[in-house]
Coordinates of C-alpha atoms and ligand atoms in Angstrom, one line a residue:
M300 CA -15.3 -38.8 13.7
T301 CA -14.2 -39.7 10.2
E302 CA -16.2 -37.7 7.8
T303 CA -14.5 -34.6 6.4
T304 CA -15.6 -31.5 8.2
F305 CA -13.3 -28.9 6.7
P306 CA -14.2 -28.2 3.1
K307 CA -11.9 -29.1 0.2
G308 CA -9.6 -26.2 -0.6
F309 CA -9.9 -24.8 2.9
L310 CA -7.3 -22.1 3.3
W311 CA -5.1 -23.1 6.2
G312 CA -2.3 -20.7 7.2
G313 CA -0.9 -18.1 9.5
A314 CA -1.0 -14.4 9.9
T315 CA 1.4 -11.5 10.6
A316 CA 1.6 -7.8 10.1
A317 CA 4.4 -5.8 8.6
N318 CA 5.0 -3.5 11.5
Q319 CA 5.3 -6.3 14.0
Y320 CA 7.9 -8.4 12.3
E321 CA 9.6 -6.9 9.2
G322 CA 12.0 -4.6 11.1
A323 CA 14.2 -2.6 8.6
Y324 CA 12.1 0.4 9.7
N325 CA 14.2 2.9 7.8
E326 CA 15.7 0.8 5.0
D327 CA 15.3 1.2 1.2
G328 CA 13.4 4.4 1.4
K329 CA 10.8 3.4 4.0
G330 CA 9.2 6.3 5.9
L331 CA 8.2 6.2 9.6
S332 CA 4.9 4.8 10.6
V333 CA 3.0 5.4 13.8
Q334 CA 4.5 2.1 15.1
D335 CA 8.0 3.4 14.9
I336 CA 7.3 5.8 17.8
M337 CA 5.2 3.3 20.0
P338 CA 7.9 1.5 22.0
N339 CA 5.3 0.3 24.6
G340 CA 2.4 -0.4 22.3
I341 CA -0.8 1.3 23.5
Q342 CA 0.3 1.4 27.1
T343 CA 2.1 4.8 27.0
P344 CA 1.9 7.8 24.7
P345 CA 4.1 7.8 21.6
T346 CA 7.6 9.1 21.6
E347 CA 8.9 12.0 19.5
E348 CA 11.4 10.0 17.6
P349 CA 12.0 6.2 17.2
T350 CA 13.9 5.0 20.3
P351 CA 16.2 2.0 20.6
D352 CA 13.9 0.2 23.1
N353 CA 11.2 0.0 20.3
L354 CA 11.4 -3.7 19.4
K355 CA 9.5 -3.1 16.1
L356 CA 12.4 -1.2 14.6
I357 CA 14.2 -4.6 14.1
G358 CA 11.1 -6.8 14.7
I359 CA 12.2 -10.3 13.9
D360 CA 14.0 -9.1 10.8
F361 CA 11.6 -10.7 8.3
Y362 CA 12.8 -8.1 5.9
H363 CA 16.1 -9.9 5.5
R364 CA 15.0 -13.4 6.4
Y365 CA 11.7 -13.8 4.5
K366 CA 13.0 -16.7 2.4
E367 CA 13.9 -18.8 5.4
D368 CA 10.6 -17.9 7.1
I369 CA 8.4 -18.6 4.1
K370 CA 10.2 -21.9 3.6
L371 CA 9.2 -22.9 7.1
F372 CA 5.6 -21.9 6.4
A373 CA 5.7 -24.1 3.3
E374 CA 7.1 -26.9 5.4
M375 CA 4.0 -26.7 7.6
G376 CA 1.9 -26.9 4.4
F377 CA 0.4 -23.4 4.5
K378 CA -2.2 -22.8 1.8
T379 CA -2.4 -19.2 2.5
Y380 CA -0.2 -16.6 4.3
R381 CA -1.6 -13.4 5.7
T382 CA 0.6 -10.4 6.0
S383 CA 0.3 -6.7 5.4
I384 CA 2.0 -4.1 3.2
A385 CA 3.6 -1.3 5.2
W386 CA 2.0 1.7 3.6
S387 CA 5.2 3.8 4.5
R388 CA 7.4 1.5 2.4
I389 CA 5.3 2.3 -0.7
F390 CA 4.5 6.0 0.1
P391 CA 7.1 7.0 2.8
N392 CA 5.2 10.1 3.9
G393 CA 1.8 8.9 2.6
D394 CA 1.1 12.1 0.6
E395 CA 3.6 11.7 -2.3
T396 CA 2.4 11.3 -5.8
E397 CA 5.0 8.7 -6.8
P398 CA 5.6 5.4 -5.0
N399 CA 8.9 4.1 -3.7
E400 CA 10.1 1.4 -6.1
A401 CA 12.3 -0.4 -3.6
G402 CA 9.3 -0.9 -1.3
L403 CA 7.2 -2.3 -4.2
A404 CA 10.0 -4.6 -5.2
F405 CA 10.3 -6.0 -1.7
Y406 CA 6.7 -7.2 -1.7
D407 CA 7.1 -8.6 -5.2
A408 CA 9.9 -10.7 -3.8
V409 CA 7.8 -11.8 -0.8
F410 CA 4.7 -12.7 -2.9
D411 CA 6.9 -14.5 -5.5
E412 CA 8.4 -16.6 -2.7
C413 CA 4.9 -17.5 -1.4
L414 CA 3.7 -18.4 -4.8
K415 CA 6.8 -20.6 -5.4
Y416 CA 5.4 -22.9 -2.7
G417 CA 1.8 -22.6 -3.8
I418 CA 0.9 -20.3 -0.9
E419 CA -1.8 -17.8 -1.6
P420 CA -1.0 -14.4 -0.2
L421 CA -3.8 -12.8 1.9
I422 CA -2.9 -9.1 2.2
T423 CA -4.1 -6.5 4.7
L424 CA -3.8 -3.0 3.1
S425 CA -3.6 -1.2 6.4
H426 CA -2.7 -2.9 9.6
Y427 CA -1.9 -0.4 12.4
E428 CA 0.9 1.2 10.3
T429 CA -0.4 4.6 9.1
P430 CA 2.6 6.7 7.8
L431 CA 3.6 9.0 10.7
H432 CA 3.6 12.0 8.5
L433 CA -0.1 11.5 7.8
A434 CA -0.7 11.2 11.5
R435 CA 1.2 14.4 12.4
T436 CA 0.3 16.6 9.5
Y437 CA -3.3 15.6 8.8
N438 CA -4.4 13.9 12.1
G439 CA -4.8 10.6 10.4
W440 CA -8.3 9.3 9.6
A441 CA -9.9 12.1 11.5
N442 CA -9.1 14.0 8.3
R443 CA -11.1 13.3 5.1
D444 CA -7.9 13.9 3.0
L445 CA -6.7 10.4 4.1
I446 CA -9.2 8.9 1.7
D447 CA -7.3 10.4 -1.3
F448 CA -4.0 9.2 0.0
Y449 CA -5.3 5.7 0.7
E450 CA -6.9 5.6 -2.8
R451 CA -3.5 6.4 -4.4
Y452 CA -1.8 3.8 -2.2
V453 CA -4.3 1.0 -2.9
T454 CA -4.5 1.7 -6.6
T455 CA -0.7 1.4 -6.8
V456 CA -0.5 -1.9 -5.0
F457 CA -3.6 -3.4 -6.7
N458 CA -2.1 -2.6 -10.1
R459 CA 1.3 -3.8 -9.1
Y460 CA 0.3 -7.2 -7.6
K461 CA -2.9 -7.9 -9.5
D462 CA -1.5 -11.1 -10.9
K463 CA 0.0 -12.2 -7.6
V464 CA -2.5 -11.5 -4.9
K465 CA -6.2 -12.4 -5.0
Y466 CA -7.3 -11.9 -1.4
W467 CA -7.3 -8.5 0.2
L468 CA -8.4 -7.0 3.5
T469 CA -9.0 -3.2 3.6
F470 CA -8.4 -2.3 7.3
N471 CA -7.2 -4.5 10.1
E472 CA -9.7 -4.6 13.0
I473 CA -11.5 -1.5 11.7
N474 CA -13.6 -1.2 14.9
S475 CA -10.4 -0.8 17.0
V476 CA -10.1 2.9 16.0
L477 CA -12.7 3.8 18.6
H478 CA -10.4 2.2 21.3
A479 CA -6.9 2.9 20.1
P480 CA -7.2 5.9 17.7
F481 CA -3.5 6.6 17.3
M482 CA -2.4 3.0 16.6
S483 CA -5.5 2.1 14.6
G484 CA -6.3 5.3 12.8
G485 CA -3.1 7.4 13.0
I486 CA -5.1 10.1 14.9
N487 CA -2.6 12.3 16.6
T488 CA -5.0 14.1 19.0
P489 CA -4.7 12.4 22.4
K490 CA -7.5 10.0 23.0
E491 CA -8.8 12.0 26.0
D492 CA -9.3 15.0 23.8
L493 CA -11.2 13.3 21.1
T494 CA -15.0 13.5 21.1
E495 CA -17.3 10.7 19.9
Q496 CA -18.1 13.0 17.0
D497 CA -14.4 13.0 16.0
L498 CA -14.1 9.2 16.3
Y499 CA -17.2 8.3 14.4
Q500 CA -16.4 10.8 11.6
A501 CA -13.0 9.1 11.4
V502 CA -14.8 5.7 11.2
H503 CA -16.9 7.1 8.3
H504 CA -13.8 8.1 6.4
E505 CA -12.3 4.6 6.8
L506 CA -15.6 3.0 5.8
V507 CA -15.8 5.2 2.7
A508 CA -12.1 4.4 1.9
S509 CA -12.8 0.7 2.3
A510 CA -15.7 0.9 -0.1
L511 CA -13.6 2.9 -2.6
A512 CA -10.8 0.3 -2.4
T513 CA -13.4 -2.5 -3.0
K514 CA -14.6 -0.6 -6.1
I515 CA -11.1 0.1 -7.4
G516 CA -9.9 -3.4 -6.7
H517 CA -12.8 -5.0 -8.6
E518 CA -12.2 -2.7 -11.5
I519 CA -8.5 -3.6 -11.7
N520 CA -9.1 -7.4 -11.3
P521 CA -12.7 -8.7 -11.2
D522 CA -11.3 -11.9 -9.6
F523 CA -10.1 -10.1 -6.5
Q524 CA -11.8 -11.2 -3.3
I525 CA -11.9 -8.1 -1.0
G526 CA -13.0 -8.5 2.6
C527 CA -13.5 -6.3 5.7
M528 CA -11.7 -7.2 8.9
V529 CA -13.2 -6.7 12.3
L530 CA -12.2 -7.5 15.9
A531 CA -14.9 -10.0 16.9
M532 CA -15.9 -10.5 20.5
P533 CA -19.2 -12.1 21.5
A534 CA -20.8 -10.4 24.4
Y535 CA -22.7 -12.5 26.9
P536 CA -25.2 -10.9 29.2
M537 CA -23.9 -11.3 32.7
T538 CA -27.3 -12.5 34.0
P539 CA -30.7 -13.1 32.4
N540 CA -31.9 -9.8 33.7
P541 CA -33.3 -8.1 30.5
E542 CA -31.3 -5.0 31.3
D543 CA -28.1 -7.0 31.1
V544 CA -29.3 -8.7 27.9
L545 CA -30.1 -5.3 26.3
S546 CA -26.7 -3.9 27.4
A547 CA -25.0 -6.9 25.8
R548 CA -27.0 -6.3 22.6
H549 CA -25.9 -2.6 22.6
F550 CA -22.3 -3.7 23.0
E551 CA -22.5 -6.2 20.1
N552 CA -24.1 -3.5 18.0
S553 CA -21.1 -1.2 18.6
N554 CA -19.1 -3.9 16.7
Y555 CA -21.8 -4.9 14.2
L556 CA -21.9 -1.3 13.1
F557 CA -18.7 -1.9 11.1
S558 CA -19.6 -5.2 9.4
D559 CA -23.2 -4.1 8.8
I560 CA -22.0 -1.1 6.8
H561 CA -19.3 -3.2 5.0
V562 CA -21.8 -5.9 4.1
R563 CA -25.1 -4.0 3.7
G564 CA -23.7 -0.7 2.5
E565 CA -25.6 1.6 4.9
Y566 CA -25.8 2.8 8.4
P567 CA -28.2 0.6 10.4
G568 CA -31.1 2.0 12.4
Y569 CA -29.6 1.4 15.8
A570 CA -26.6 3.5 14.8
K571 CA -28.7 6.4 13.6
R572 CA -30.6 6.4 16.9
L573 CA -27.4 6.2 18.9
F574 CA -25.9 9.1 16.9
K575 CA -29.0 11.2 17.4
E576 CA -29.1 10.6 21.1
K577 CA -25.4 11.5 21.5
G578 CA -25.7 14.6 19.1
I579 CA -23.3 13.0 16.6
E580 CA -23.8 14.2 13.0
I581 CA -21.7 12.2 10.5
E582 CA -20.7 14.4 7.6
F583 CA -21.3 12.7 4.3
A584 CA -19.7 14.1 1.2
E585 CA -21.6 13.9 -2.1
G586 CA -21.5 10.3 -3.4
D587 CA -20.6 8.6 0.0
A588 CA -23.9 6.9 0.4
E589 CA -23.9 5.5 -3.1
L590 CA -20.3 4.4 -2.8
L591 CA -21.0 2.5 0.4
K592 CA -24.2 0.9 -1.1
E593 CA -22.6 -0.2 -4.4
N594 CA -19.3 -1.5 -3.1
T595 CA -19.9 -4.0 -0.4
V596 CA -17.4 -6.7 0.6
D597 CA -17.0 -10.2 -0.9
F598 CA -16.4 -11.8 2.5
I599 CA -16.1 -11.0 6.2
S600 CA -12.9 -11.7 8.0
F601 CA -12.3 -11.3 11.7
S602 CA -9.9 -11.8 14.6
Y603 CA -11.1 -13.9 17.6
Y604 CA -9.2 -14.1 20.9
M605 CA -11.9 -13.7 23.6
S606 CA -15.5 -13.2 24.5
T607 CA -16.7 -10.7 27.1
A608 CA -19.5 -10.5 29.6
I609 CA -21.7 -7.4 29.8
A610 CA -23.7 -6.0 32.7
A611 CA -26.0 -3.1 32.9
N612 CA -24.3 -2.2 36.2
P613 CA -20.7 -3.2 35.6
E614 CA -19.5 -1.6 38.9
E615 CA -21.1 -4.6 40.7
Y616 CA -18.6 -7.0 39.1
D617 CA -14.9 -7.6 38.7
S618 CA -13.8 -5.7 35.6
G619 CA -12.1 -7.9 33.0
V620 CA -8.5 -6.7 32.9
G621 CA -7.7 -8.1 29.6
N622 CA -11.0 -7.3 27.8
L623 CA -9.8 -5.3 24.8
L624 CA -13.1 -3.7 24.2
G625 CA -14.5 -3.6 27.8
G626 CA -16.9 -5.7 29.7
V627 CA -16.6 -7.6 33.0
N628 CA -14.9 -10.8 34.1
N629 CA -16.7 -14.0 33.1
P630 CA -16.4 -16.4 36.0
Y631 CA -16.8 -19.5 33.8
L632 CA -13.7 -18.8 31.7
E633 CA -10.0 -19.1 32.3
S634 CA -7.6 -16.4 31.2
S635 CA -4.2 -16.2 29.5
E636 CA -1.2 -14.8 31.2
W637 CA -2.3 -11.4 29.8
G638 CA -5.8 -11.7 31.2
W639 CA -7.4 -12.5 27.9
Q640 CA -10.4 -14.8 28.6
I641 CA -10.2 -18.1 26.7
D642 CA -13.4 -19.2 25.1
P643 CA -13.4 -21.8 22.3
V644 CA -17.2 -22.1 22.2
G645 CA -17.4 -18.3 21.7
L646 CA -15.7 -18.8 18.3
R647 CA -18.5 -21.2 17.2
I648 CA -21.0 -18.6 18.4
V649 CA -19.3 -15.8 16.5
L650 CA -19.2 -17.8 13.3
N651 CA -22.9 -18.7 13.6
D652 CA -23.9 -15.1 14.4
F653 CA -22.0 -13.7 11.4
W654 CA -23.3 -16.3 9.1
D655 CA -26.9 -16.0 10.2
R656 CA -26.7 -12.2 9.9
Y657 CA -25.1 -11.9 6.5
Q658 CA -25.0 -15.3 4.6
K659 CA -21.6 -14.2 3.3
P660 CA -18.4 -16.3 3.3
L661 CA -16.3 -15.9 6.5
F662 CA -12.6 -16.0 7.1
I663 CA -10.9 -16.3 10.5
V664 CA -7.8 -14.4 10.0
E665 CA -6.5 -14.2 13.6
N666 CA -6.7 -16.6 16.5
G667 CA -4.1 -17.8 18.9
L668 CA -2.6 -17.8 22.4
G669 CA 0.0 -15.3 23.5
A670 CA 2.2 -17.1 26.0
K671 CA 5.7 -17.1 27.5
D672 CA 7.7 -19.9 25.9
V673 CA 10.9 -21.6 27.2
L674 CA 13.4 -22.8 24.7
V675 CA 14.7 -26.3 25.7
E676 CA 16.8 -29.0 24.0
G677 CA 14.5 -31.6 22.4
A678 CA 14.9 -35.4 22.2
D679 CA 16.6 -35.0 18.8
G680 CA 19.1 -32.5 20.2
E681 CA 17.5 -29.6 18.4
M682 CA 16.3 -26.6 20.5
T683 CA 12.5 -26.4 20.7
V684 CA 9.5 -25.3 22.9
E685 CA 7.2 -27.9 24.4
D686 CA 4.1 -25.7 23.9
D687 CA 1.3 -28.1 24.7
Y688 CA -0.7 -25.2 26.1
R689 CA -0.7 -23.6 22.6
I690 CA -1.7 -26.9 21.0
D691 CA -4.5 -27.3 23.5
Y692 CA -5.8 -23.8 22.8
L693 CA -5.7 -24.1 19.1
E694 CA -7.1 -27.6 19.0
K695 CA -10.1 -26.6 21.1
H696 CA -10.8 -23.6 19.0
L697 CA -10.5 -25.5 15.8
Q698 CA -12.8 -28.2 17.0
Q699 CA -15.4 -25.5 17.6
V700 CA -14.7 -24.2 14.1
G701 CA -15.5 -27.7 12.9
E702 CA -18.8 -27.6 14.8
A703 CA -19.7 -24.3 13.2
I704 CA -18.9 -25.7 9.7
K705 CA -21.3 -28.6 10.6
D706 CA -23.8 -26.0 11.7
G707 CA -23.8 -24.8 8.1
V708 CA -21.4 -21.8 8.3
E709 CA -19.5 -21.1 5.1
L710 CA -15.8 -20.6 6.0
M711 CA -13.0 -19.9 3.6
G712 CA -10.1 -20.4 5.8
Y713 CA -8.2 -20.0 9.1
T714 CA -5.0 -18.3 9.8
T715 CA -3.5 -18.4 13.3
W716 CA -2.1 -15.1 14.6
G717 CA 1.7 -14.7 14.8
C718 CA 2.5 -18.0 13.1
I719 CA 6.1 -17.0 13.8
D720 CA 6.9 -15.1 17.0
L721 CA 6.6 -11.3 16.5
V722 CA 6.2 -8.1 18.5
S723 CA 2.9 -7.7 20.4
A724 CA 0.6 -4.9 19.2
S725 CA -0.8 -4.0 22.6
T726 CA 2.3 -4.3 24.8
A727 CA 5.1 -4.3 22.2
E728 CA 6.7 -7.3 23.9
L729 CA 8.4 -10.2 22.2
S730 CA 7.8 -12.4 25.2
K731 CA 4.1 -12.6 24.3
R732 CA 4.6 -15.3 21.8
Y733 CA 2.1 -16.8 19.4
G734 CA 4.2 -18.7 16.9
F735 CA 4.8 -22.2 15.7
I736 CA 8.3 -20.9 15.2
Y737 CA 10.3 -19.5 18.1
V738 CA 12.4 -16.5 17.3
D739 CA 15.4 -15.9 19.6
R740 CA 14.9 -12.3 20.5
N741 CA 14.1 -11.0 24.0
D742 CA 12.2 -8.1 25.4
D743 CA 15.5 -6.3 26.1
G744 CA 16.4 -6.6 22.4
S745 CA 19.1 -9.3 22.9
G746 CA 19.1 -12.6 21.0
T747 CA 20.5 -14.2 17.8
L748 CA 17.2 -13.9 15.8
N749 CA 17.6 -17.6 15.0
R750 CA 14.4 -19.6 14.3
Y751 CA 13.4 -22.8 16.1
K752 CA 10.5 -25.1 15.5
K753 CA 8.2 -25.5 18.5
K754 CA 6.2 -28.7 19.2
S755 CA 3.1 -27.0 17.7
F756 CA 4.9 -26.7 14.4
N757 CA 4.5 -30.4 13.7
W758 CA 1.1 -30.5 15.3
Y759 CA -0.2 -27.8 12.9
K760 CA 1.6 -29.5 9.9
E761 CA -0.5 -32.6 10.6
V762 CA -3.7 -30.6 11.0
I763 CA -3.2 -29.1 7.6
S764 CA -2.0 -32.3 5.9
T765 CA -5.1 -34.1 7.1
N766 CA -7.4 -31.1 6.4
G767 CA -8.4 -31.0 10.0
E768 CA -9.0 -34.8 10.5
S769 CA -6.2 -35.0 13.1
L770 CA -8.1 -32.7 15.4
Y771 CA -10.5 -35.6 16.1
K772 CA -7.9 -38.3 16.8
Ligands
BG6_161 C1 -5.0 -8.1 17.0 C2 -4.1 -7.4 16.0 O1 -5.6 -7.2 17.8 O2 -4.4 -8.9 17.9 C3 -2.7 -7.9 15.9 O3 -4.7 -7.4 14.7 C4 -2.2 -8.2 17.3 O4 -1.9 -6.9 15.3 C5 -3.1 -9.4 17.8 O5 -0.9 -8.5 17.4 C6 -2.7 -9.9 19.2 O6 -2.6 -8.8 20.1 P1 -1.3 -8.6 20.9 O7 -1.5 -7.3 21.6 O8 -1.1 -9.8 21.8 O9 -0.1 -8.5 20.0

């Protein structure tokens, strides 16, 4: 295969999120975020105060090492770099009227460092890091007041970085609020006490806030490209039984709901029916419907880690332990060490489905393999990780991306998740590593924080320098 598959200007890069790698959780005026009291990710309830076992408090210390890290990204040839702004660095409690200048200055420095190497920042405005005060005092996105606080925050950062950042994402994996309401939506009420009415009302608030951010961003800089971000997971019917097929369709709709509203600007018919059947009544404020309709996104971004299988009678099958959004085990697929089912072809399917549905540019902003790595001495005497399993995973997924591009899908770019090792969102471990760069920090908090290039570092460097051609060698 010699013809070029990946388009010219394709945005190759990597992705991270502030709360999972910056550390410096209480430096330079930063307030606490929900993550600072989640030492075990979503596995146990949050703690009262930050506790020393919470690896995110120090993360991988990007806050103090960003120059070294961005230099390594540049060495791999990144065209783009996805990270997030920690809301609580800018508005420590979330409801102040004036921002924290030290927080703003930090991101100026980070973006300048990226631009120095010609790396385009791709910035998530809210990535699982709602200020803790907003969670505790207002119950997070369950409360409509959050829209005003978010508006102030995004207006501040859009104005501040309007000449440095062009690509923005409004909410990370917005559909995850239904599954992890505290982490994703800062909703303090325990999940078991939340009704579907509460959750879908919170979703509505986020969707309105996202449309508002899109409006404000385009007013501040018409060149901004503002996208939504959803957790994508194709759902295969477990059998050709029409009941399984219909159940799979319903499952997919529960995710499409989010992109449908972001892209088409209104609630789809299947959602209205579902709400009616469940007795859910979404409260719209005056102007919400127009705001949603008039401020749709410029592109659709998504994370992709796994597919799932859906059965009308799931109790008849093995449940998929690692399936983030539910479903049953697919016997045709292998799983990662964390039970996430590995499905490169599913990525081609997702890309085609989104493209056929919306005809809007797509951006894969997360994909990767969380695995345990072993640091060894390489042939050149430098410490490294022989992560052929990661190369294999990424290569197979990227080949399917190439197939989707050949199918006619318009794709802006691809950023691997956790391009440098960082703290896991679901389990809060460091041993669940995704990076091309190994960070010497262990689950017990020990380690030098030194960085080492894994074997995949040079592999990805070649993928980028050949604009994907090396995938076909
Ligand atoms: C996505 C999130 O769900 O998956 C990231 O946007 C997260 O924040 C990533 O880190 C991988 O999940 P985990 O649980 O392995 O860190």
